[in-house]
Coordinates of C-alpha atoms and ligand atoms in Angstrom, one line a residue:
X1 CA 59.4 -96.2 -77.3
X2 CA 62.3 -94.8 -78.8
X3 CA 62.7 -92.1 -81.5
X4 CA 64.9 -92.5 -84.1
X5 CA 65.1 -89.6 -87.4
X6 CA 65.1 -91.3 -90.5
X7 CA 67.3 -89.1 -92.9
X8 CA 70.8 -88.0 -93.3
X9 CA 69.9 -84.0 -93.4
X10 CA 72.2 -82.5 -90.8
X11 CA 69.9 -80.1 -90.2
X12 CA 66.7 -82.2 -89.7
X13 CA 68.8 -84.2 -87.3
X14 CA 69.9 -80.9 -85.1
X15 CA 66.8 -79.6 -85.0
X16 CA 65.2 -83.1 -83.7
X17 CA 68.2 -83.4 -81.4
X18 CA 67.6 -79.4 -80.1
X19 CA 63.9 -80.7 -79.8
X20 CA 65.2 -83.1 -76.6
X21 CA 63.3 -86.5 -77.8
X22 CA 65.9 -88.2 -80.3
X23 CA 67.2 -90.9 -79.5
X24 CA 69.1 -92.2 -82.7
X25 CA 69.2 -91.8 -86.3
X26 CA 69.0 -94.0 -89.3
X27 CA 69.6 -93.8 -93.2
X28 CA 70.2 -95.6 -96.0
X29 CA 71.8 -95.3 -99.1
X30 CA 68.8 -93.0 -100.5
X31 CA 68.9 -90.8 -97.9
X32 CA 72.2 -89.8 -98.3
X33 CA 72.4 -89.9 -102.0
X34 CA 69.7 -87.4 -101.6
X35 CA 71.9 -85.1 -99.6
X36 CA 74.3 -85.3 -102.7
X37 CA 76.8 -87.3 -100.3
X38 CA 78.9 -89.7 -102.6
X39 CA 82.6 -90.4 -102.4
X40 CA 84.2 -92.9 -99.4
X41 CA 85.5 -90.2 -97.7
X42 CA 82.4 -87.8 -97.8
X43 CA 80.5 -90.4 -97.3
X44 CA 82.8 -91.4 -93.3
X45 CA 83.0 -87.2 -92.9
X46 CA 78.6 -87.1 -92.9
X47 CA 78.0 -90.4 -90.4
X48 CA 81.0 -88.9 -88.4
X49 CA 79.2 -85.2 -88.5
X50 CA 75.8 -87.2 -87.7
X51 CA 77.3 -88.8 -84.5
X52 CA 78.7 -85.6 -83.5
X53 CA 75.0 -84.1 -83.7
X54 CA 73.4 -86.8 -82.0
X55 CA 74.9 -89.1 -79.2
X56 CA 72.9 -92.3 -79.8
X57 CA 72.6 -95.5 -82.7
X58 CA 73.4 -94.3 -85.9
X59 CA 72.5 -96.6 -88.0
X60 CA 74.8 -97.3 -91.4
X61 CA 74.0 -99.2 -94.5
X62 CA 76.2 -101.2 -96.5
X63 CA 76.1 -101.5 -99.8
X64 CA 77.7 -104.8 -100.6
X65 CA 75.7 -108.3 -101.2
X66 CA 78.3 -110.7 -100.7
X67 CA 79.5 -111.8 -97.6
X68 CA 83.2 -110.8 -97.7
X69 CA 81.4 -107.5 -98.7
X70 CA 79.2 -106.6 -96.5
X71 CA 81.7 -107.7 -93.6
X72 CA 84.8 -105.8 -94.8
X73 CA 82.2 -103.2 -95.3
X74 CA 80.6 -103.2 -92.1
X75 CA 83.4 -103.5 -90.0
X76 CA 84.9 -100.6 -91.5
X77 CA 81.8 -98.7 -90.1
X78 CA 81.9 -100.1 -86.9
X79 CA 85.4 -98.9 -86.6
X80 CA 84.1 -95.2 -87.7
X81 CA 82.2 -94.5 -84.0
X82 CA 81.3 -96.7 -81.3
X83 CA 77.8 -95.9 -81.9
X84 CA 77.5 -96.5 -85.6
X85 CA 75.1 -99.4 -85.8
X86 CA 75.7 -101.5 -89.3
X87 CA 72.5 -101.6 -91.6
X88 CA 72.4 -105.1 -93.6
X89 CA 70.0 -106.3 -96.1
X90 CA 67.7 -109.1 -95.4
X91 CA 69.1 -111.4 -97.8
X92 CA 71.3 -114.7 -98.0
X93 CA 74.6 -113.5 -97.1
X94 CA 73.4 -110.6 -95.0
X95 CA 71.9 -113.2 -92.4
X96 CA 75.5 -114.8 -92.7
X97 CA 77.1 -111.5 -91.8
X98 CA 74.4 -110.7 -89.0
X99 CA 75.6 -114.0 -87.2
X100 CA 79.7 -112.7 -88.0
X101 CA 79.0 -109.2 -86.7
X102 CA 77.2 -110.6 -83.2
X103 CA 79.8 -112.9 -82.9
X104 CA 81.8 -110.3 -83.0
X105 CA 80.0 -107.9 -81.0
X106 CA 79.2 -105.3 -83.6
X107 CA 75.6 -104.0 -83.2
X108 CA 73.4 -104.5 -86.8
X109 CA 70.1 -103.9 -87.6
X110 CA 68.3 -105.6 -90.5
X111 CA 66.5 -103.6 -93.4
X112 CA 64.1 -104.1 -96.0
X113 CA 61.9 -106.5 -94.0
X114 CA 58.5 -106.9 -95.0
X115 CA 57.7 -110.3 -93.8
X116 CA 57.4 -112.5 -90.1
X117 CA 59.6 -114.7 -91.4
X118 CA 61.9 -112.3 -92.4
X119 CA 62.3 -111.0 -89.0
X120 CA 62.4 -114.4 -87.5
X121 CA 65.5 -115.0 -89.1
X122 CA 66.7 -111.4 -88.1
X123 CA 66.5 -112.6 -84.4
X124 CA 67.9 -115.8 -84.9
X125 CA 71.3 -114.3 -86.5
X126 CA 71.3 -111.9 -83.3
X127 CA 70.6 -108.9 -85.3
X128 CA 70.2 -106.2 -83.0
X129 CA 67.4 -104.1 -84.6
X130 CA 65.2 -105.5 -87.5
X131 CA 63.6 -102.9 -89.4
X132 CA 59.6 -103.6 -91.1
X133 CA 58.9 -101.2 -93.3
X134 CA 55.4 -100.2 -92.4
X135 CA 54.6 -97.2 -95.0
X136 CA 55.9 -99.3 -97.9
X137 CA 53.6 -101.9 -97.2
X138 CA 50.9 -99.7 -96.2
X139 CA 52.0 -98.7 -100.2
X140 CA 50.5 -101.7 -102.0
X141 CA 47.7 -102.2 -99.5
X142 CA 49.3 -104.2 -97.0
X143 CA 48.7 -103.6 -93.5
X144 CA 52.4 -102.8 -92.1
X145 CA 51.1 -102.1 -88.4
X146 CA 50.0 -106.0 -88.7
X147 CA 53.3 -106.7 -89.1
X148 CA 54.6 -104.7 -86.0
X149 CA 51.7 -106.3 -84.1
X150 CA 52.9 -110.1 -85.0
X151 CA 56.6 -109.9 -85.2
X152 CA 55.7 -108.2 -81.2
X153 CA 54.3 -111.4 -81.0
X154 CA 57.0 -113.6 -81.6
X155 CA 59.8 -111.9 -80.2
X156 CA 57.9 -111.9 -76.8
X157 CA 57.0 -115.8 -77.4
X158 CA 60.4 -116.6 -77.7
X159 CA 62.0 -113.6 -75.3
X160 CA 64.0 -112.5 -78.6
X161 CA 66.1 -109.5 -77.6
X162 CA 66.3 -107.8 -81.3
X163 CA 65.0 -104.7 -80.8
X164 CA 61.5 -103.5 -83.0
X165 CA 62.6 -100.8 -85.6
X166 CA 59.3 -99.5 -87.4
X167 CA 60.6 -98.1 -90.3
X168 CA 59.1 -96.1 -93.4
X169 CA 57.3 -94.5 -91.0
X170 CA 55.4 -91.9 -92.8
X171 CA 52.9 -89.6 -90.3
X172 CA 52.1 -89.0 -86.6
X173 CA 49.4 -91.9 -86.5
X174 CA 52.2 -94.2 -87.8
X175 CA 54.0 -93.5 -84.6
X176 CA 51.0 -93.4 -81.9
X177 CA 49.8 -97.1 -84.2
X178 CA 53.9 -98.3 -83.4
X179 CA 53.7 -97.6 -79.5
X180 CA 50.2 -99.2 -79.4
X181 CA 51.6 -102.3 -81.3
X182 CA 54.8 -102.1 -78.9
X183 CA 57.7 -101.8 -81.4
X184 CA 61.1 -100.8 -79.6
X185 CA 61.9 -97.8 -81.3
X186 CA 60.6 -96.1 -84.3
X187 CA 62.1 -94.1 -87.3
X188 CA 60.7 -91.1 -89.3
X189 CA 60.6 -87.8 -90.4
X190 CA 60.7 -84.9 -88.4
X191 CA 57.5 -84.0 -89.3
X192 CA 56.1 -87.0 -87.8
X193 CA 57.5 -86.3 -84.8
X194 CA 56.7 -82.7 -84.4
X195 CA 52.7 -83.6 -85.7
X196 CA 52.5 -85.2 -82.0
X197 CA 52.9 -82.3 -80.5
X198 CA 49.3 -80.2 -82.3
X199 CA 46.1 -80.3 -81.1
X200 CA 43.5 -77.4 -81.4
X201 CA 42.2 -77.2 -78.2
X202 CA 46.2 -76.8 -76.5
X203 CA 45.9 -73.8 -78.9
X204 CA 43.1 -72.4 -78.2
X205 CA 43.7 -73.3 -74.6
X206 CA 47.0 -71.5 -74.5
X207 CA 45.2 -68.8 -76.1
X208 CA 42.8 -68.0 -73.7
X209 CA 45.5 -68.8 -70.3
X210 CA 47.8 -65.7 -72.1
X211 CA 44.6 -63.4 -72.8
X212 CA 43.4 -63.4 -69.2
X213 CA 47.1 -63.4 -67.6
X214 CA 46.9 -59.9 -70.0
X215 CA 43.6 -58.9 -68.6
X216 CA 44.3 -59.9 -64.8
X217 CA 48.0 -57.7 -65.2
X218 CA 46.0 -54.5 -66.8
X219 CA 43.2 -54.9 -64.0
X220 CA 46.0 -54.8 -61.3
X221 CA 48.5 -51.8 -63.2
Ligands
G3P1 O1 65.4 -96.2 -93.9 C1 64.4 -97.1 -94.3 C2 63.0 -96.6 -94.4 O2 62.7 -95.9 -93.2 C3 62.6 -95.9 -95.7 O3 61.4 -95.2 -95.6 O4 59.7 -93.7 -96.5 O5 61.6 -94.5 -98.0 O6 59.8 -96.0 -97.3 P1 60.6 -94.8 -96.9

């Protein structure tokens, strides 16, 4: 499964990339409004800075509805960095301008899906990622991990090649739940990704190794 970082922190996403395991990034317009990036120009500088930082997808949302829009939109993204992948909304025109940009061989991934359905249109427009957003449904009591598990389903059914993107993905479990239900890649915070790495009895392990490597050098000296 791949990793992706969900956030458009430049420090977040160094220190993920210095970690060795990232494999792509992802925001959206929160994420970067959050950073206090507005302006067109600031906005090119941070997803050029981000593809600097790390050398896979980096995904980047439009913020159009329309189809002329979100195409004139997107394709000035694409244009930005051959590894910018263009973010579109699952609604009405964005499944239009999924089907332009495969066409046209620029790499998309579909946000804000909650549903089956949702992603089954996704893969029929050629999208190349489709993002679920499993902690917003896990939100209002809605299993999101269900939805991994039967969108999984359907994409191997049919041999769909859209990549899996679980997004909103909150904690650690989410991501061990997201390889168990076989999604492609996954997207969170770094603190989801540096929770796999804890467990007690590695401390406590590690511990004990360095105190009798101490004991065993003192013995021999
Ligand atoms: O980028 C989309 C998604 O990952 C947002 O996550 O935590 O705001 O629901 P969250």
């Amino acid at each position: 499964m791949e990793f992706f970082i969900d956030t458009a922190n430049l420090d977040r996403i160094r220190e993920a990339q210095d970690l060795g395991v990232l494999d792509g990034v992802t925001t959206n317009p929160s994420l970067m409004a959050k950073e206090g990036i507005t302006g067109e120009e600031n906005i090119i500088q941070h997803y050029l800075d981000i593809c600097e930082i790390c050398d896979g997808p980096v995904s980047a949302e439009v913020i159009s509805t329309d189809f002329d829009g979100i195409v004139a939109e997107g394709e000035k993204l694409a244009a930005l960095h051959k590894n910018i992948v263009v973010k579109v909304p699952m609604i009405r025109d964005g499944v239009k301008a999924l089907r332009y940009f495969t066409d046209k061989g620029i790499k998309t991934n579909c946000t804000l899906v909650f549903s089956a359905g949702q992603a089954l249109l996704a893969a029929k427009a050629g999208a190349t990622y489709v993002s679920p957003f499993v902690g917003r449904l896990d939100d209002i009591s809605t299993d999101g991990m269900a939805l991994i598990e039967q969108i999984r389903l359907i994409y191997d059914n049919y041999g769909y090649e859209t990549k899996i993107l679980a997004a909103s993905v909150r904690h650690t479990m989410h991501v061990i739940q997201c390889a168990e239900a076989g999604s492609d890649v996954m997207t969170g915070p770094l603190s989801a990704i540096i929770g796999l790495l804890k467990h007690p009895l590695t401390d406590i392990g590690l511990e004990k190794f360095l105190a009798d490597h101490k004991k065993a050098t003192q013995v021999q000296a």
